Coordinates of C-alpha atoms in Angstrom, one line a residue:
M1 CA -16.7 -28.7 -18.7
R2 CA -16.8 -26.2 -15.9
V3 CA -13.7 -25.4 -13.8
F4 CA -13.8 -23.3 -10.6
A5 CA -10.9 -22.2 -8.5
A6 CA -9.9 -19.5 -5.8
A7 CA -6.9 -17.4 -6.5
G8 CA -4.4 -16.2 -3.8
V9 CA -5.1 -12.5 -4.2
L10 CA -5.7 -10.2 -1.3
F11 CA -9.3 -9.3 -0.7
G12 CA -10.1 -10.8 -4.1
L13 CA -11.2 -14.0 -5.7
A14 CA -10.4 -15.2 -9.2
I15 CA -12.5 -18.0 -10.7
V16 CA -11.7 -19.9 -13.9
A17 CA -14.6 -21.6 -15.6
A18 CA -15.4 -23.4 -18.8
C19 CA -18.4 -25.0 -20.2
G20 CA -20.4 -25.4 -23.4
E21 CA -19.5 -24.5 -27.0
D22 CA -18.8 -20.8 -26.3
R23 CA -17.3 -18.9 -23.5
P24 CA -20.0 -19.1 -20.8
P25 CA -21.5 -15.9 -19.4
V26 CA -21.4 -15.3 -15.6
S27 CA -25.0 -16.3 -15.3
D28 CA -24.3 -19.6 -16.8
F29 CA -22.8 -20.8 -13.4
S30 CA -25.6 -22.2 -11.3
G31 CA -23.3 -24.1 -8.8
P32 CA -21.6 -23.0 -5.5
G33 CA -20.0 -19.7 -5.8
P34 CA -17.3 -17.9 -3.9
G35 CA -17.6 -18.2 0.0
P36 CA -18.5 -15.2 2.2
N37 CA -14.9 -14.4 2.8
P38 CA -12.2 -13.3 0.3
G39 CA -10.2 -16.4 -0.7
T40 CA -12.7 -18.9 0.3
V41 CA -12.2 -22.2 -1.6
D42 CA -15.4 -24.0 -2.3
T43 CA -15.1 -27.7 -2.8
I44 CA -17.4 -28.9 -5.6
D45 CA -18.6 -32.4 -5.8
A46 CA -18.9 -33.2 -9.5
S47 CA -21.1 -36.3 -8.7
T48 CA -23.9 -34.3 -7.0
D49 CA -23.7 -30.7 -8.0
P50 CA -26.2 -29.6 -10.6
A51 CA -23.7 -27.4 -12.3
C52 CA -21.5 -30.4 -12.8
T53 CA -23.9 -32.9 -14.5
V54 CA -21.7 -35.5 -16.3
V55 CA -23.1 -35.4 -19.9
P56 CA -20.8 -35.8 -22.9
P57 CA -21.4 -33.0 -25.3
D58 CA -22.3 -35.4 -28.1
G59 CA -24.9 -37.0 -26.0
G60 CA -23.1 -40.3 -26.1
S61 CA -21.8 -42.5 -23.4
L62 CA -18.9 -41.5 -21.0
D63 CA -16.6 -44.0 -22.7
S64 CA -17.2 -42.4 -26.2
G65 CA -13.8 -40.7 -25.9
V66 CA -15.2 -37.2 -25.5
A67 CA -14.3 -35.4 -22.3
P68 CA -17.5 -35.2 -20.0
C69 CA -18.4 -32.1 -18.2
G70 CA -17.0 -32.0 -14.7
C71 CA -15.9 -29.6 -12.1
F72 CA -12.3 -29.2 -10.7
E73 CA -10.7 -27.0 -8.2
F74 CA -7.5 -25.5 -9.6
P75 CA -5.2 -24.9 -6.7
F76 CA -3.6 -21.4 -7.3
L77 CA -1.8 -21.5 -3.9
G78 CA 1.1 -23.7 -4.9
D79 CA 3.8 -21.6 -3.1
V80 CA 2.1 -20.4 0.1
P81 CA 4.3 -17.7 1.6
N82 CA 5.4 -17.5 5.2
I83 CA 4.7 -14.2 6.7
Y84 CA 6.7 -13.8 9.9
F85 CA 5.9 -10.7 12.3
V86 CA 8.8 -9.4 14.3
L87 CA 7.2 -6.6 16.6
D88 CA 8.6 -3.9 18.6
R89 CA 6.9 -4.0 22.2
S90 CA 9.4 -1.6 23.8
G91 CA 8.3 0.8 26.5
S92 CA 7.5 3.6 24.0
M93 CA 4.9 1.4 22.3
A94 CA 2.7 2.2 25.3
V95 CA 2.2 5.7 24.2
D96 CA -1.1 6.2 22.5
S97 CA -1.8 2.4 22.9
K98 CA 0.4 1.6 19.9
W99 CA 1.1 -1.9 21.1
T100 CA -2.6 -2.6 21.6
T101 CA -3.3 -1.3 18.1
V102 CA -0.5 -3.4 16.6
R103 CA -1.8 -6.6 18.2
S104 CA -5.3 -5.9 17.0
V105 CA -4.5 -5.0 13.5
V106 CA -2.0 -7.9 13.0
S107 CA -4.6 -10.4 14.2
N108 CA -7.2 -9.0 11.9
M109 CA -4.8 -9.1 9.0
I110 CA -4.0 -12.9 9.7
G111 CA -7.7 -13.5 9.7
R112 CA -8.2 -11.8 6.4
I113 CA -5.4 -13.4 4.5
G114 CA -6.1 -16.8 6.0
V115 CA -5.1 -19.9 4.1
R116 CA -3.3 -17.8 1.6
A117 CA -0.2 -17.7 3.9
S118 CA 1.5 -19.3 6.9
F119 CA 2.1 -17.0 10.0
G120 CA 4.5 -16.8 12.8
A121 CA 5.3 -14.0 15.3
A122 CA 8.0 -12.8 17.6
S123 CA 8.3 -9.7 19.7
F124 CA 11.2 -7.7 21.4
P125 CA 12.6 -7.4 24.0
N126 CA 12.0 -10.8 25.6
A127 CA 9.0 -10.5 27.8
K128 CA 10.2 -13.2 30.1
S129 CA 13.6 -11.7 30.8
D130 CA 14.6 -9.2 33.5
N131 CA 17.1 -7.8 30.9
T132 CA 15.4 -4.9 29.2
C133 CA 17.8 -5.5 26.3
G134 CA 17.0 -9.2 25.9
A135 CA 16.8 -10.4 22.4
G136 CA 13.1 -11.0 21.3
V137 CA 11.9 -14.6 21.1
E138 CA 9.2 -16.5 19.1
Q139 CA 5.7 -16.5 20.5
M140 CA 3.8 -18.0 17.7
S141 CA 5.4 -20.7 15.8
L142 CA 4.7 -20.8 12.0
R143 CA 1.2 -22.2 11.1
R144 CA -1.0 -22.1 8.1
G145 CA -3.8 -19.4 8.2
D146 CA -7.5 -20.2 8.6
N147 CA -9.6 -21.7 5.7
P148 CA -11.9 -20.0 5.2
P149 CA -10.3 -16.7 6.1
K150 CA -12.1 -15.3 9.2
L151 CA -11.2 -12.2 11.4
D152 CA -11.7 -14.2 14.5
G153 CA -10.5 -17.5 13.2
P154 CA -8.4 -19.9 15.4
V155 CA -5.0 -18.7 14.1
A156 CA -5.9 -15.0 14.5
K157 CA -7.0 -15.8 18.2
Q158 CA -3.9 -17.8 18.8
F159 CA -1.8 -14.8 17.7
L160 CA -3.5 -12.7 20.4
S161 CA -3.2 -15.4 23.1
L162 CA 0.5 -16.0 22.6
V163 CA 1.9 -12.5 22.0
P164 CA 2.5 -10.4 25.1
T165 CA -0.3 -8.1 26.0
L166 CA 2.0 -5.3 27.6
P167 CA 4.9 -3.4 26.2
G168 CA 8.1 -2.6 28.0
G169 CA 11.9 -2.6 27.8
A170 CA 14.3 -1.3 25.2
T171 CA 14.7 -2.0 21.4
P172 CA 17.1 -4.9 20.6
T173 CA 16.0 -5.1 16.9
A174 CA 19.2 -6.4 15.4
A175 CA 19.9 -8.8 18.3
T176 CA 16.4 -10.2 17.7
L177 CA 16.7 -10.6 14.0
R178 CA 20.1 -12.4 14.5
A179 CA 18.6 -14.8 17.1
L180 CA 15.6 -15.6 14.8
T181 CA 17.7 -16.2 11.7
P182 CA 18.3 -20.0 12.2
K183 CA 14.6 -20.5 12.7
L184 CA 13.6 -18.3 9.7
T185 CA 16.0 -19.9 7.3
A186 CA 14.8 -23.4 8.3
F187 CA 11.2 -22.8 7.0
T188 CA 10.0 -24.4 3.9
G189 CA 8.9 -22.1 1.2
T190 CA 9.3 -18.3 0.6
T191 CA 9.5 -16.4 3.9
Y192 CA 9.0 -12.7 4.5
V193 CA 9.7 -10.8 7.7
V194 CA 7.4 -7.9 8.6
L195 CA 9.3 -5.8 11.1
A196 CA 7.2 -3.1 12.9
T197 CA 9.0 -0.5 15.1
D198 CA 8.5 2.8 16.6
G199 CA 12.1 3.9 17.3
G200 CA 15.8 3.2 16.7
P201 CA 17.4 0.0 17.4
N202 CA 19.7 -0.1 20.5
C203 CA 21.1 -2.5 23.0
N204 CA 24.5 -3.0 21.5
S205 CA 26.8 -3.2 24.5
L206 CA 29.8 -2.9 22.3
A207 CA 28.7 0.3 20.6
E208 CA 30.5 3.7 20.8
C209 CA 28.8 6.7 19.4
A210 CA 28.8 10.5 19.2
S211 CA 25.9 12.6 20.3
D212 CA 24.4 12.5 16.8
Q213 CA 24.0 8.7 17.1
C214 CA 23.0 8.6 20.8
I215 CA 19.3 7.9 21.0
P216 CA 18.6 10.2 24.1
N217 CA 20.3 13.0 22.1
I218 CA 18.4 12.3 18.9
E219 CA 15.2 12.3 20.9
N220 CA 16.2 15.3 23.1
D221 CA 15.4 13.1 26.2
P222 CA 16.0 14.3 28.9
A223 CA 16.4 18.1 28.3
Q224 CA 20.2 18.3 28.5
C225 CA 20.5 15.6 25.7
L226 CA 20.4 18.0 22.9
P227 CA 20.4 16.8 19.3
N228 CA 24.1 16.9 18.1
G229 CA 24.9 18.6 21.5
T230 CA 28.3 18.6 23.0
F231 CA 26.9 16.6 26.1
N232 CA 26.8 13.0 24.9
C233 CA 24.3 11.3 26.8
C234 CA 25.5 7.8 25.9
L235 CA 28.9 8.2 27.5
P236 CA 29.1 6.4 30.9
K237 CA 31.2 9.4 32.3
N238 CA 28.1 11.5 31.6
G239 CA 25.9 9.0 33.4
G240 CA 24.8 7.4 30.1
D241 CA 24.8 3.9 28.7
V242 CA 26.4 2.7 25.5
N243 CA 23.4 0.4 25.1
S244 CA 21.5 3.7 24.2
C245 CA 23.6 4.1 21.0
L246 CA 21.8 3.7 17.7
D247 CA 22.6 0.2 16.5
S248 CA 22.3 1.1 12.8
D249 CA 25.2 -1.1 11.6
G250 CA 23.8 -4.1 13.5
L251 CA 20.3 -3.8 12.0
V252 CA 21.5 -3.2 8.4
K253 CA 23.8 -6.2 8.7
A254 CA 21.0 -8.4 10.1
V255 CA 18.6 -7.7 7.1
Q256 CA 21.3 -8.1 4.7
A257 CA 22.2 -11.5 6.2
L258 CA 18.5 -12.5 5.9
K259 CA 18.3 -11.4 2.2
T260 CA 21.3 -13.6 1.3
K261 CA 19.2 -16.5 2.6
G262 CA 16.3 -15.4 0.3
I263 CA 14.3 -13.7 3.2
L264 CA 13.1 -10.2 2.4
T265 CA 12.3 -7.7 5.2
Y266 CA 9.4 -5.3 5.1
V267 CA 9.5 -2.4 7.5
L268 CA 6.6 -0.7 9.2
G269 CA 7.6 2.7 10.8
M270 CA 5.1 3.3 13.6
P271 CA 4.5 6.8 15.0
G272 CA 7.6 8.0 16.8
S273 CA 10.1 6.6 14.2
V274 CA 10.3 9.7 12.1
A275 CA 13.6 10.6 13.5
Y276 CA 15.0 7.4 12.2
S277 CA 13.6 7.7 8.7
S278 CA 17.0 7.5 7.0
L279 CA 17.9 4.4 8.8
L280 CA 14.5 2.8 8.1
N281 CA 14.8 3.7 4.4
E282 CA 18.2 1.9 4.4
V283 CA 16.8 -1.1 6.2
A284 CA 14.1 -1.5 3.6
T285 CA 16.5 -1.1 0.8
E286 CA 19.0 -3.6 2.1
G287 CA 16.1 -5.9 3.1
G288 CA 14.9 -6.0 -0.6
T289 CA 11.6 -4.3 -0.1
A290 CA 12.2 -0.6 -0.9
R291 CA 9.0 1.1 -2.2
K292 CA 9.2 2.2 -5.8
N293 CA 8.5 5.7 -6.8
S294 CA 8.7 7.0 -3.3
T295 CA 11.2 8.9 -1.3
T296 CA 10.0 6.8 1.8
K297 CA 11.3 3.3 1.1
Y298 CA 9.6 1.8 4.2
Y299 CA 6.0 1.7 5.1
R300 CA 5.5 4.8 7.2
V301 CA 2.5 4.9 9.6
D302 CA 1.7 8.5 10.6
G303 CA -1.6 7.9 12.6
T304 CA -2.0 6.3 16.0
G305 CA -5.3 4.8 15.1
S306 CA -5.8 1.4 13.5
G307 CA -6.8 2.8 10.0
A308 CA -3.3 4.0 9.1
L309 CA -1.6 0.8 10.3
E310 CA -4.2 -1.3 8.5
S311 CA -3.6 0.5 5.2
A312 CA 0.2 0.0 5.4
L313 CA 0.0 -3.5 6.4
A314 CA -2.5 -4.3 3.6
A315 CA -0.1 -2.8 1.1
I316 CA 2.6 -5.1 2.4
A317 CA 0.3 -8.0 2.4
A318 CA -0.8 -7.3 -1.2
Q319 CA 2.9 -7.4 -2.2
I320 CA 3.4 -10.8 -0.7
T321 CA 0.1 -12.5 -1.5
G322 CA -1.2 -10.6 -4.6
S323 CA -0.1 -12.3 -7.8
C324 CA -1.2 -11.7 -11.4
T325 CA 0.1 -15.1 -12.4
L326 CA -2.3 -18.0 -11.9
R327 CA -0.7 -21.4 -12.4
L328 CA -3.0 -24.3 -13.0
S329 CA -2.2 -27.8 -11.8
T330 CA -4.0 -29.2 -14.9
P331 CA -4.3 -27.7 -18.4
P332 CA -7.8 -27.1 -19.4
V333 CA -9.3 -29.5 -22.0
D334 CA -10.4 -26.6 -24.2
A335 CA -8.6 -23.2 -23.6
T336 CA -11.1 -21.5 -25.8
L337 CA -13.8 -22.2 -23.2
L338 CA -12.0 -20.6 -20.2
N339 CA -13.3 -17.6 -18.2
V340 CA -11.5 -15.7 -15.6
Y341 CA -13.4 -13.9 -12.9
L342 CA -12.1 -11.4 -10.3
D343 CA -14.5 -10.7 -7.4
D344 CA -17.4 -12.3 -9.3
V345 CA -16.7 -10.0 -12.3
V346 CA -15.7 -11.6 -15.6
L347 CA -12.5 -10.4 -17.0
P348 CA -12.1 -10.2 -20.9
A349 CA -9.7 -12.6 -22.6
D350 CA -7.5 -9.6 -23.7
E351 CA -3.7 -9.7 -23.6
N352 CA -3.6 -6.0 -22.7
E353 CA -6.5 -5.3 -20.5
G354 CA -7.8 -8.7 -19.2
W355 CA -6.0 -12.0 -19.1
A356 CA -4.1 -14.4 -21.3
L357 CA -3.2 -18.1 -21.3
V358 CA 0.6 -17.8 -21.9
D359 CA 1.1 -21.5 -21.9
K360 CA -1.0 -24.6 -21.2
T361 CA -1.1 -24.0 -17.4
T362 CA -0.3 -20.3 -16.8
I363 CA -2.8 -17.6 -16.8
E364 CA -1.6 -13.9 -16.6
V365 CA -4.0 -11.2 -15.5
R366 CA -2.9 -7.9 -17.1
G367 CA -3.6 -4.2 -17.2
A368 CA -5.9 -2.5 -14.6
A369 CA -7.0 -5.8 -13.2
C370 CA -3.4 -6.7 -12.4
K371 CA -2.8 -3.3 -10.8
R372 CA -6.0 -3.8 -8.8
I373 CA -4.6 -7.2 -7.4
E374 CA -1.2 -5.7 -6.7
S375 CA -2.6 -2.8 -4.7

């Protein structure tokens, strides 16, 4: 019997196969292979494919009680995650074309991940509101990614067509997450928020703050707004606006509320957000996605080009879609005849550096191969 399947791993493909009396070598597979894109699922017709010739191993008839050779697709994508992008399109995102870069990179990532996830997107502030502090709204409703994955597939194109092309306005991050919470919690399956921002959250009309929590002071803009200065640029008597106070508490509480509902929040800190590193670290920690073994708990993007953002977003996507556990819908007839492939390379049946069948329907990839999937 031969069994083929595509695994939900980022930029990788795992295939499980079995046939013959011994573990078959890679060259023993003469049927359809992995598609041209990572994650492609090839449907194999056991009645017509030469690799799936139905011949009982004892040469007898099919009703001899011996399992015939056949081909089956093992669906490894049982719990397809929801990846929901919440994107800062405030006025500062116009600097160095950051907003253009974000739109392009997110679209490409949606194309690369494809059917391995469902995607939705919102941006803030509300592009259709005259209020620069208007809470962001959904632009792309949740939908399954393209199969096969494709950079310019329909869903990737839909993202570009639905998300605003121009940045502008303030940064109502907390208000946006609160507004989206009922929608996010209504989704079926596991949902992750990917929050990308280049500055501190503001737009809390009830806020009061000292100069060290006033965004114009933090960013020294304009010149009289000195960091920790005695002139508080958020005070109305100084010509300021309380909406410019850093809404730290509101943002932290918003991600905490999502986490209590089982929704984790990943944080992408775009160029310009370094002054808010401490807050973004706290948001990542309270959102349940703090990076391990790193002083920077969120995903910091230092370059203004697409490469740095692509690397950070790929690392997040790997955490969400990359799994070393492969659950089979049907137990193999003979587990001793199983092979596991990663990117067309056979992995050894080794409990430490390869793979192991831990029960009748669960395969665990271990060692260096697992680290490769997760990274």
